[in-house]
Coordinates of C-alpha atoms and ligand atoms in Angstrom, one line a residue:
M257 CA 156.4 75.0 111.5
K258 CA 153.9 73.6 113.8
I259 CA 153.0 76.9 115.3
A260 CA 152.6 78.3 111.7
S261 CA 150.2 75.5 110.7
L262 CA 148.2 75.5 113.9
L263 CA 147.7 79.7 113.4
L264 CA 147.0 78.7 109.7
L265 CA 144.2 76.4 111.2
L266 CA 143.0 78.9 113.6
C267 CA 142.6 81.6 111.0
S268 CA 140.7 79.1 108.7
C269 CA 138.3 77.9 111.4
S270 CA 137.4 81.3 112.7
S271 CA 137.1 82.6 109.3
I272 CA 134.7 79.7 108.5
S273 CA 132.6 80.5 111.8
W274 CA 132.6 84.1 111.2
A275 CA 131.3 83.3 107.5
A276 CA 128.9 81.1 108.8
Q277 CA 127.6 83.2 111.8
P278 CA 125.4 85.6 110.1
Q279 CA 123.3 83.0 108.0
Q280 CA 122.8 80.9 111.5
N281 CA 122.0 84.2 113.3
Y282 CA 119.7 85.0 110.6
Q283 CA 117.8 81.7 110.6
Q284 CA 117.6 81.6 114.1
H285 CA 116.3 84.9 114.8
C286 CA 115.3 86.4 111.4
A287 CA 113.7 83.9 109.2
V288 CA 110.3 83.4 110.6
C289 CA 109.6 86.8 109.9
H290 CA 111.6 87.8 107.1
G291 CA 111.4 84.3 105.2
A292 CA 114.1 81.9 105.0
D293 CA 115.2 83.0 101.6
R294 CA 115.1 86.6 102.8
F295 CA 112.3 87.5 100.4
G296 CA 110.0 88.5 103.3
A297 CA 107.0 87.0 105.1
T298 CA 105.4 89.0 107.8
G299 CA 108.2 91.4 107.8
P300 CA 110.0 92.9 105.0
A301 CA 112.1 91.6 102.3
L302 CA 116.0 91.9 103.3
L303 CA 117.5 91.7 100.0
P304 CA 119.9 94.9 98.9
E305 CA 117.2 95.8 96.2
S306 CA 114.9 96.3 99.2
L307 CA 117.2 97.9 101.4
E308 CA 118.3 100.4 99.1
R309 CA 116.2 103.1 100.9
L310 CA 117.8 102.0 104.4
R311 CA 121.1 103.1 105.3
K312 CA 123.4 100.7 107.0
P313 CA 123.5 102.7 110.1
E314 CA 119.8 102.8 110.4
A315 CA 119.8 99.2 109.5
L316 CA 122.2 98.5 112.6
K317 CA 119.9 100.7 114.7
T318 CA 116.7 98.7 114.1
I319 CA 118.4 95.1 114.8
R320 CA 119.7 96.5 117.8
E321 CA 116.8 98.4 119.0
G322 CA 113.9 96.8 117.0
R323 CA 111.1 99.2 115.8
A324 CA 108.5 100.8 117.8
A325 CA 104.7 100.0 117.0
T326 CA 106.1 96.9 114.6
Q327 CA 106.9 93.3 115.6
M328 CA 110.5 93.9 115.2
L329 CA 112.4 93.2 118.7
A330 CA 115.6 94.4 119.9
F331 CA 118.5 91.8 119.4
A332 CA 121.2 93.7 121.7
E333 CA 120.7 91.7 124.3
R334 CA 120.8 88.7 122.4
L335 CA 123.5 89.2 119.8
S336 CA 126.7 90.9 120.3
A337 CA 127.9 94.0 118.5
P338 CA 130.2 92.2 116.0
E339 CA 127.3 89.7 115.6
I340 CA 125.0 92.2 114.5
E341 CA 127.4 94.1 112.5
A342 CA 127.9 90.9 110.3
L343 CA 124.0 90.2 110.1
A344 CA 123.6 93.9 108.7
Q345 CA 126.8 93.3 106.6
W346 CA 125.0 89.9 105.2
I347 CA 121.4 91.1 104.4
Y348 CA 123.1 93.8 102.1
T349 CA 124.9 91.1 100.1
P350 CA 122.7 89.7 97.0
V351 CA 121.2 86.2 97.2
S352 CA 122.4 83.8 95.2
P353 CA 120.9 82.3 92.9
A354 CA 118.9 85.7 91.9
P355 CA 115.8 86.0 93.4
F356 CA 112.5 84.4 91.2
W357 CA 109.0 84.7 91.8
L358 CA 107.4 82.4 89.6
E359 CA 103.6 82.1 88.3
A360 CA 103.4 79.5 91.0
D361 CA 104.5 81.8 93.8
I362 CA 102.1 84.7 92.6
N363 CA 99.4 82.2 92.5
A364 CA 99.9 80.8 95.6
S365 CA 100.4 84.2 97.8
R366 CA 96.7 85.1 96.5
Q367 CA 94.4 85.8 99.8
V368 CA 90.8 86.5 99.4
A369 CA 89.2 88.0 102.6
F370 CA 85.8 88.4 100.9
A371 CA 84.6 86.7 98.1
P372 CA 83.3 88.9 95.1
G373 CA 79.4 89.3 96.0
S374 CA 79.9 88.8 99.9
L375 CA 80.1 92.3 100.7
P376 CA 77.0 94.7 100.4
D377 CA 76.7 97.0 97.2
K378 CA 76.5 100.0 99.2
P379 CA 78.5 102.3 101.2
K380 CA 78.2 101.6 105.1
A381 CA 76.3 104.0 107.6
L382 CA 79.3 105.5 108.5
F383 CA 79.2 107.3 104.8
D384 CA 75.8 108.6 105.3
G385 CA 76.2 112.3 103.8
V386 CA 79.3 112.2 103.0
D387 CA 80.5 113.1 99.3
L388 CA 82.4 109.6 98.5
M389 CA 83.8 111.5 95.6
N390 CA 85.6 114.0 97.8
L391 CA 87.3 111.2 100.1
F392 CA 90.9 111.5 100.6
L393 CA 93.1 108.0 101.3
A394 CA 96.3 109.4 103.2
V395 CA 99.1 106.7 103.3
E396 CA 101.1 106.9 106.6
T397 CA 104.4 104.9 106.3
G398 CA 104.9 105.9 110.0
D399 CA 103.2 102.8 111.3
H400 CA 102.1 101.7 107.9
H401 CA 98.4 102.6 107.8
V402 CA 96.0 104.2 105.4
T403 CA 93.5 107.2 106.7
V404 CA 90.2 107.7 105.0
L405 CA 89.3 111.2 105.3
D406 CA 86.2 113.2 104.9
G407 CA 87.1 115.8 102.4
D408 CA 84.4 118.2 103.4
K409 CA 84.9 118.0 107.1
L410 CA 88.6 117.6 106.8
S411 CA 88.3 114.9 109.4
P412 CA 89.4 110.9 109.4
L413 CA 86.5 108.6 109.1
H414 CA 88.6 105.2 109.5
R415 CA 92.0 104.0 109.6
F416 CA 93.4 100.5 108.8
P417 CA 96.6 98.7 108.5
S418 CA 98.5 98.6 105.2
R419 CA 101.3 96.2 104.2
Y420 CA 104.8 97.4 105.0
A421 CA 106.0 100.5 102.6
L422 CA 103.4 101.2 100.2
H423 CA 104.8 103.3 97.4
G424 CA 103.5 105.1 94.6
G425 CA 99.9 106.4 94.4
P426 CA 96.9 104.0 95.2
K427 CA 94.8 103.5 92.2
F428 CA 90.7 103.7 92.1
T429 CA 88.1 102.0 89.9
P430 CA 86.2 104.3 87.9
D431 CA 83.3 104.1 90.2
G432 CA 85.4 105.0 93.3
R433 CA 84.6 101.6 95.2
Y434 CA 87.7 100.0 95.1
V435 CA 91.3 101.0 95.4
F436 CA 94.4 99.1 94.9
F437 CA 97.6 99.7 96.5
A438 CA 100.9 98.3 96.1
S439 CA 104.1 97.8 98.5
R440 CA 107.5 98.0 97.9
D441 CA 107.8 94.3 98.5
G442 CA 105.5 93.5 95.7
W443 CA 102.1 92.8 97.7
I444 CA 98.8 94.4 96.0
S445 CA 96.2 95.1 98.0
K446 CA 92.6 95.6 97.1
F447 CA 90.3 97.7 99.2
D448 CA 86.8 98.1 99.3
I449 CA 86.1 101.7 100.3
W450 CA 82.0 101.2 100.7
N451 CA 82.6 98.3 103.4
L452 CA 86.3 99.5 104.5
E453 CA 87.7 96.1 104.2
V454 CA 90.7 94.6 102.2
V455 CA 88.9 91.9 100.0
A456 CA 91.9 90.4 98.4
E457 CA 95.9 90.7 98.0
I458 CA 98.2 88.9 96.0
R459 CA 102.3 89.4 95.8
A460 CA 103.0 90.3 92.4
G461 CA 106.9 90.6 93.0
I462 CA 109.7 90.8 95.2
N463 CA 110.3 94.3 94.7
T464 CA 107.8 96.4 93.0
R465 CA 107.7 99.7 91.7
N466 CA 103.7 100.7 91.4
V467 CA 100.4 99.6 90.2
A468 CA 98.0 100.6 87.6
V469 CA 94.5 99.9 87.1
S470 CA 92.7 99.8 83.7
G471 CA 90.6 102.7 82.8
D472 CA 87.3 100.3 83.0
G473 CA 88.6 98.9 86.5
K474 CA 89.1 95.0 85.1
V475 CA 92.7 94.8 84.5
V476 CA 95.5 95.5 87.4
A477 CA 99.2 96.1 86.1
V478 CA 102.1 95.7 88.3
A479 CA 105.8 97.0 87.6
N480 CA 108.6 94.9 89.5
Y481 CA 112.2 95.7 89.9
L482 CA 112.7 92.0 91.0
P483 CA 112.1 89.7 89.0
H484 CA 112.1 91.9 85.9
T485 CA 108.3 91.4 85.2
I486 CA 105.2 93.1 84.4
V487 CA 102.3 90.9 86.2
L488 CA 98.7 91.6 84.6
L489 CA 95.9 90.7 87.1
D490 CA 92.2 90.8 86.8
A491 CA 90.2 92.8 89.1
E492 CA 89.7 90.2 91.7
L493 CA 93.3 89.7 91.9
K494 CA 93.8 86.6 89.8
L495 CA 96.8 86.5 87.6
L496 CA 96.3 87.0 84.3
K497 CA 99.7 86.9 82.4
V498 CA 103.4 87.4 83.5
I499 CA 105.2 89.3 80.9
A500 CA 109.3 89.4 81.1
A501 CA 110.8 92.4 80.5
T502 CA 113.3 91.5 77.8
D503 CA 114.2 92.9 74.0
G504 CA 115.3 89.1 73.5
K505 CA 119.1 90.1 74.4
Q506 CA 118.7 91.5 77.8
S507 CA 116.2 92.0 80.6
S508 CA 115.1 95.2 82.4
R509 CA 113.7 96.4 85.7
V510 CA 110.6 98.0 85.1
S511 CA 110.3 101.4 86.3
A512 CA 106.9 102.1 86.6
I513 CA 103.6 101.2 84.8
Y514 CA 100.6 103.8 83.9
D515 CA 97.4 103.7 82.7
A516 CA 96.7 105.4 79.7
A517 CA 92.8 105.2 79.8
P518 CA 91.7 107.1 76.4
R519 CA 94.2 104.5 74.4
K520 CA 92.7 101.4 76.4
S521 CA 96.1 100.7 77.2
F522 CA 99.0 100.7 79.7
V523 CA 102.4 102.1 79.3
A524 CA 105.5 100.8 81.2
A525 CA 108.5 102.5 81.5
L526 CA 111.9 100.4 81.4
K527 CA 114.9 101.2 83.4
D528 CA 117.5 99.3 81.3
I529 CA 116.4 98.9 77.7
P530 CA 115.9 101.9 75.6
Q531 CA 112.3 100.9 74.6
V532 CA 108.5 102.0 75.9
W533 CA 106.1 99.4 75.9
E534 CA 102.3 99.7 75.4
I535 CA 99.8 97.0 76.5
S536 CA 96.4 97.1 75.0
Y537 CA 93.8 95.9 77.5
D538 CA 91.2 96.8 74.7
P539 CA 89.3 93.5 74.0
K540 CA 89.1 94.2 70.5
A541 CA 93.0 94.8 70.0
V542 CA 93.5 91.3 68.6
D543 CA 96.9 90.3 67.5
I544 CA 97.4 91.0 64.1
P545 CA 99.8 89.2 61.6
V546 CA 102.5 91.2 59.9
G547 CA 101.8 92.0 55.9
L548 CA 97.9 92.0 56.4
V549 CA 98.4 95.8 57.4
H550 CA 100.8 98.2 56.6
D551 CA 103.0 98.2 59.5
Y552 CA 105.8 101.2 59.7
Q553 CA 107.5 100.0 62.5
Y554 CA 107.2 96.9 64.4
K555 CA 108.7 94.0 62.2
E556 CA 110.2 91.8 65.0
G557 CA 107.8 89.1 65.3
A558 CA 105.2 87.4 63.2
F559 CA 102.3 89.7 64.3
I560 CA 101.6 93.2 65.7
P561 CA 100.8 92.6 69.5
G562 CA 97.1 93.4 70.5
Y563 CA 95.6 92.4 73.4
L564 CA 98.0 92.2 76.6
N565 CA 100.9 92.1 74.5
P566 CA 103.6 94.6 74.6
R567 CA 104.0 96.7 71.8
R568 CA 107.4 98.4 71.9
T569 CA 108.9 101.8 70.5
E570 CA 112.6 101.7 70.3
L571 CA 114.4 104.9 71.4
A572 CA 117.9 106.0 71.3
T573 CA 118.2 106.2 75.3
V574 CA 116.3 104.9 78.0
L575 CA 113.6 106.7 79.8
D576 CA 112.2 106.0 83.2
D577 CA 109.9 108.8 84.5
F578 CA 107.3 109.7 82.1
F579 CA 104.4 112.5 81.8
F580 CA 101.4 112.1 79.4
T581 CA 99.6 114.7 77.5
Q582 CA 95.9 114.8 78.6
D583 CA 94.9 112.5 75.8
Y584 CA 97.6 110.4 76.3
R585 CA 99.0 110.1 72.4
V586 CA 102.4 111.8 73.6
L587 CA 104.5 111.2 76.4
M588 CA 107.3 113.3 77.7
G589 CA 109.9 111.0 79.5
A590 CA 113.3 111.6 81.4
S591 CA 116.0 109.0 82.1
R592 CA 117.5 109.2 85.8
E593 CA 120.6 111.1 84.0
G594 CA 118.2 114.1 83.1
K595 CA 117.7 113.2 79.3
G596 CA 114.4 114.4 78.3
Q597 CA 112.4 113.2 75.0
V598 CA 109.1 113.4 73.5
V599 CA 107.5 110.4 72.1
N600 CA 104.4 109.9 70.0
L601 CA 102.4 106.7 71.0
D602 CA 100.8 106.7 67.9
V603 CA 103.3 106.9 65.4
R604 CA 106.0 105.4 67.6
R605 CA 109.3 107.4 67.8
K606 CA 110.9 110.5 69.4
I607 CA 109.3 113.6 67.9
A608 CA 111.7 116.1 70.0
D609 CA 114.2 116.1 72.7
L610 CA 113.3 118.3 76.1
E611 CA 115.9 120.9 77.3
L612 CA 115.9 120.0 81.0
P613 CA 118.4 120.3 83.6
G614 CA 119.4 117.9 86.6
M615 CA 117.0 115.0 87.0
P616 CA 113.3 116.3 86.2
H617 CA 110.6 114.4 87.9
L618 CA 108.4 114.5 85.1
G619 CA 106.0 111.7 86.9
S620 CA 104.8 114.8 89.2
G621 CA 104.4 117.3 86.6
I622 CA 101.2 119.1 86.0
T623 CA 99.6 121.4 83.3
W624 CA 97.3 124.3 82.7
E625 CA 96.5 126.9 79.9
W626 CA 98.8 129.8 79.8
D627 CA 98.6 132.5 77.1
G628 CA 96.5 130.1 74.5
R629 CA 98.5 127.1 75.1
T630 CA 99.0 124.3 77.3
V631 CA 101.9 124.6 79.4
M632 CA 103.5 121.6 81.6
A633 CA 105.5 122.1 84.8
T634 CA 108.0 119.8 86.5
P635 CA 109.7 119.9 89.8
N636 CA 113.5 118.4 89.7
L637 CA 114.9 116.1 92.2
K638 CA 118.4 117.3 91.8
E639 CA 118.2 121.3 91.2
G640 CA 116.2 123.8 92.9
V641 CA 114.2 124.6 89.9
V642 CA 110.5 124.1 88.1
S643 CA 110.9 123.9 84.3
I644 CA 107.6 125.2 82.3
I645 CA 107.6 123.5 79.2
D646 CA 105.3 124.8 76.0
M647 CA 103.7 121.6 74.8
K648 CA 103.2 123.0 71.4
N649 CA 106.9 123.1 70.4
W650 CA 108.4 121.2 73.7
K651 CA 110.7 124.3 74.3
T652 CA 111.4 125.2 77.9
L653 CA 109.5 128.5 78.2
K654 CA 111.0 129.3 81.9
T655 CA 112.9 128.0 84.5
I656 CA 111.8 129.1 87.8
P657 CA 114.2 128.9 90.4
T658 CA 112.9 127.3 94.0
L659 CA 114.3 126.6 97.3
G660 CA 115.9 123.4 96.6
P661 CA 115.2 120.2 94.5
G662 CA 111.4 119.4 95.0
F663 CA 109.3 115.8 94.7
F664 CA 106.2 116.8 94.2
M665 CA 103.9 119.6 92.5
R666 CA 100.2 120.2 92.4
S667 CA 97.5 122.6 91.5
H668 CA 93.8 122.3 90.5
E669 CA 91.5 123.6 88.0
N670 CA 90.0 126.0 90.2
T671 CA 93.0 127.6 91.6
P672 CA 95.5 130.3 89.6
Y673 CA 98.1 128.7 91.9
A674 CA 100.7 125.9 91.7
W675 CA 102.3 124.5 94.9
I676 CA 106.0 123.1 95.0
D677 CA 107.8 121.4 97.6
S678 CA 111.8 121.5 98.2
M679 CA 111.7 118.2 100.3
M680 CA 115.2 117.2 98.7
G681 CA 117.4 120.4 100.0
K682 CA 117.5 122.8 102.3
G683 CA 114.3 124.4 102.3
K684 CA 112.6 120.9 103.0
D685 CA 110.2 122.8 105.5
T686 CA 108.5 125.3 103.2
L687 CA 106.1 125.3 100.0
Q688 CA 106.5 127.7 97.4
I689 CA 103.5 128.9 95.6
I690 CA 103.6 129.7 91.9
D691 CA 101.1 131.8 90.3
K692 CA 100.1 130.1 87.4
R693 CA 99.4 133.2 85.6
T694 CA 102.8 135.3 85.8
L695 CA 104.9 132.0 86.2
S696 CA 106.7 133.3 89.3
V697 CA 106.6 132.7 92.9
V698 CA 104.3 134.6 94.8
A699 CA 104.2 132.9 98.4
E700 CA 106.2 130.5 100.8
V701 CA 104.4 128.8 103.5
K702 CA 106.1 126.8 106.6
V703 CA 104.6 125.4 109.6
A704 CA 107.1 123.8 111.6
A705 CA 111.1 125.1 111.0
G706 CA 113.0 122.2 109.9
K707 CA 110.5 119.7 109.6
T708 CA 109.6 118.2 106.2
L709 CA 106.7 119.7 104.2
A710 CA 105.9 118.1 100.8
H711 CA 103.0 116.3 99.0
I712 CA 100.0 118.4 98.3
E713 CA 96.8 117.3 97.0
F714 CA 93.4 119.4 96.8
T715 CA 89.8 119.1 97.8
R716 CA 87.8 118.0 95.0
D717 CA 86.8 121.6 94.6
G718 CA 90.3 123.1 94.8
K719 CA 89.6 125.3 97.9
Y720 CA 91.8 123.6 100.3
A721 CA 95.4 122.4 99.7
L722 CA 96.5 119.7 102.0
A723 CA 100.3 119.1 102.6
S724 CA 102.2 116.3 104.7
L725 CA 104.1 117.3 107.6
W726 CA 106.5 114.6 106.7
E727 CA 107.2 113.4 110.7
R728 CA 106.1 110.7 112.9
K729 CA 103.2 111.3 114.8
A730 CA 105.3 111.7 118.2
D731 CA 107.5 114.4 116.5
G732 CA 104.3 116.3 115.2
G733 CA 103.5 114.3 111.8
A734 CA 100.5 115.7 110.4
I735 CA 98.5 116.7 107.2
V736 CA 98.0 120.6 107.6
V737 CA 95.3 122.0 105.5
F738 CA 96.0 125.3 103.8
D739 CA 93.3 127.5 102.5
A740 CA 93.8 127.4 98.7
A741 CA 92.9 131.4 98.3
T742 CA 95.0 133.0 101.5
F743 CA 97.6 130.3 102.0
K744 CA 96.4 130.3 105.9
E745 CA 96.8 127.1 107.8
V746 CA 92.9 126.3 108.7
K747 CA 93.5 122.9 110.5
R748 CA 96.0 120.2 111.3
I749 CA 95.2 116.5 111.4
P750 CA 97.6 114.3 113.4
M751 CA 99.0 111.6 111.1
D752 CA 102.0 109.0 111.6
K753 CA 104.5 110.0 108.8
P754 CA 101.7 110.9 106.2
V755 CA 103.5 110.5 102.8
G756 CA 100.9 111.1 100.3
K757 CA 97.0 111.7 99.9
Y758 CA 94.9 111.1 97.4
N759 CA 91.7 112.8 96.3
L760 CA 89.1 110.3 94.9
Y761 CA 87.5 112.8 92.5
N762 CA 90.8 114.4 91.0
K763 CA 92.3 111.1 90.8
I764 CA 89.5 109.2 88.9
S765 CA 88.4 112.6 86.9
R766 CA 92.5 112.9 85.6
S767 CA 92.4 116.5 87.0
E768 CA 95.2 118.4 85.2
G769 CA 96.7 119.7 88.4
T770 CA 97.3 116.4 90.1
S771 CA 99.2 112.9 89.0
H772 CA 97.2 110.0 87.5
Ligands
DHE1075 FE1 108.3 107.9 94.4 C1 105.5 108.0 93.3 C2 109.4 106.5 91.7 C3 111.3 107.8 95.9 C4 106.9 108.9 97.5 N1 107.6 107.3 92.8 C5 106.3 107.4 92.5 C6 106.0 106.9 91.2 C7 107.1 106.4 90.7 C8 108.1 106.7 91.8 C9 107.5 106.0 89.3 C10 104.6 106.9 90.4 C11 104.0 105.7 90.5 C12 102.7 105.9 90.7 O1 101.9 106.7 91.5 O2 101.8 105.0 90.3 N2 110.0 107.5 93.8 C13 110.6 106.7 92.7 C14 111.9 106.5 92.5 O3 112.6 106.1 91.4 C15 112.8 107.3 93.7 C16 113.3 108.3 93.5 C17 113.8 106.1 94.1 C18 113.1 104.9 94.9 O4 113.5 104.4 96.0 O5 112.0 104.2 94.3 C19 111.2 107.3 94.5 N3 109.1 108.1 96.5 C20 110.5 107.9 96.7 C21 110.5 108.4 98.1 O6 111.7 108.4 98.7 C22 109.3 108.9 98.8 C23 109.3 110.4 98.6 C24 109.1 108.2 99.9 C25 108.6 106.8 99.8 O7 107.5 106.6 100.8 O8 109.2 106.2 99.1 C26 108.3 108.6 97.4 N4 106.3 108.3 95.0 C27 106.1 108.7 96.6 C28 104.7 109.2 96.5 C29 104.4 108.8 95.1 C30 105.5 108.4 94.5 C31 104.3 109.6 97.5 C32 102.7 108.8 94.7 C33 102.7 110.2 94.4 C34 101.5 110.9 93.8 O9 100.9 111.9 94.4 O10 100.8 110.2 92.8

């Protein structure tokens, strides 16, 4: 009996110390960089939501061996293998209570390096003779830097550190002077391209999807998974408003937010609620009491929402990836299960279904004129196909087989070709080129067998296509420049895991061949 009690005592003691151990080790070794609450500080957040893209063996390796070219130290000497295992296990468990990031947290996080008006209103001498609208910004996630690239000479001009893990396209002001980046950890950075300085930063959330900038450059919108919010900032990154993403019954992660400049509004995709939200930033869009106008749909509140208030379109199913017509009146959306719908934002209802297999990546779609009509082409994250949709009747005109599931598709007004990667499958090292006139694959390019080649962006004139050799610099990571007519490699610019590259002109002019 005594032995049994002793065993029980030993067992419960060891389980107490086992359970307490990772927290203690975390506070002792990790909290200083990753935050006592695991929300992140100088190091990234360590929450299950933030770690979704890091596989457990990779996390274990990072704790053991550290991360080259970062401040992440190796802990193999200081912690035993079971301690490291317990620590890794623990950072993948949700925090309780659920993470929050209130207005006060957002306001307190704001940092201004250069007050408005304190930097010269003209581009640095470095840019003399450079076409500022043909610059590219290349996001390198190897060592978390951004390179400013001269699109005429195809050579780097400047490189600066970014926040950890930028995601989504950076968004430019219409004059091309400023650009806004979002990191997965919620940091929004405003960079002055003319002066090559980060001028202000703010943490808008804990787990962020993307950022959008209004067509007039005055409002910045941020979509968050954690907390469930849309955050609106002014151009100096001062908080304007936090909008809780809820339908009154349930709250939702916000998958993405886009600028619909011709409508002077943002359009938000919600991951957990079957609604599309449109948020007007038109100062003339005042809230109108229901009853004063003939309103055919929105009867929920006491008014029809106007300036910076979401206007909701109810749908039958959730949509979390969008593509817009060039005038932004109509959006094509898909859920991650692949159900596609066409929604008219003026009449605020679904107007058609889309026949799409797998998991279409509509956000990466492009359009062009074909046989007297506009067609839209979308890659697919699950199946090796490009779907071509007739935008007059929303029917799938053609399904083009590719080497495998792909992420990004690109073209340009001045080229008859569209380029597609297959980075999610076996053909990840090969780009395929589709003739926009015949809707068929006419060429393939590969520069390094077995290495991912993806994400294309054209120069302003459409003469060159720049693709990412998606590797660390030591493993040959580079931007590979192809002649857009002959598909021959003309240059290789070494980079550290270049993810996306963004041409100022193509983005600001909303080229039909690139994402906006
Ligand atoms: Fe992205 C853009 C969603 C995984 C690289 N990605 C976007 C956008 C959305 C999105 C909604 C458009 C926002 C914008 O540009 O403003 N991405 C998602 C996902 O849901 C998904 C599948 C899962 C996730 O973890 O979020 C996902 N994305 C990835 C990656 O794994 C990629 C390849 C590498 C990475 O670093 O995260 C990746 N996403 C990108 C890039 C863009 C992007 C480079 C900008 C494309 C552009 O040219 O505009």
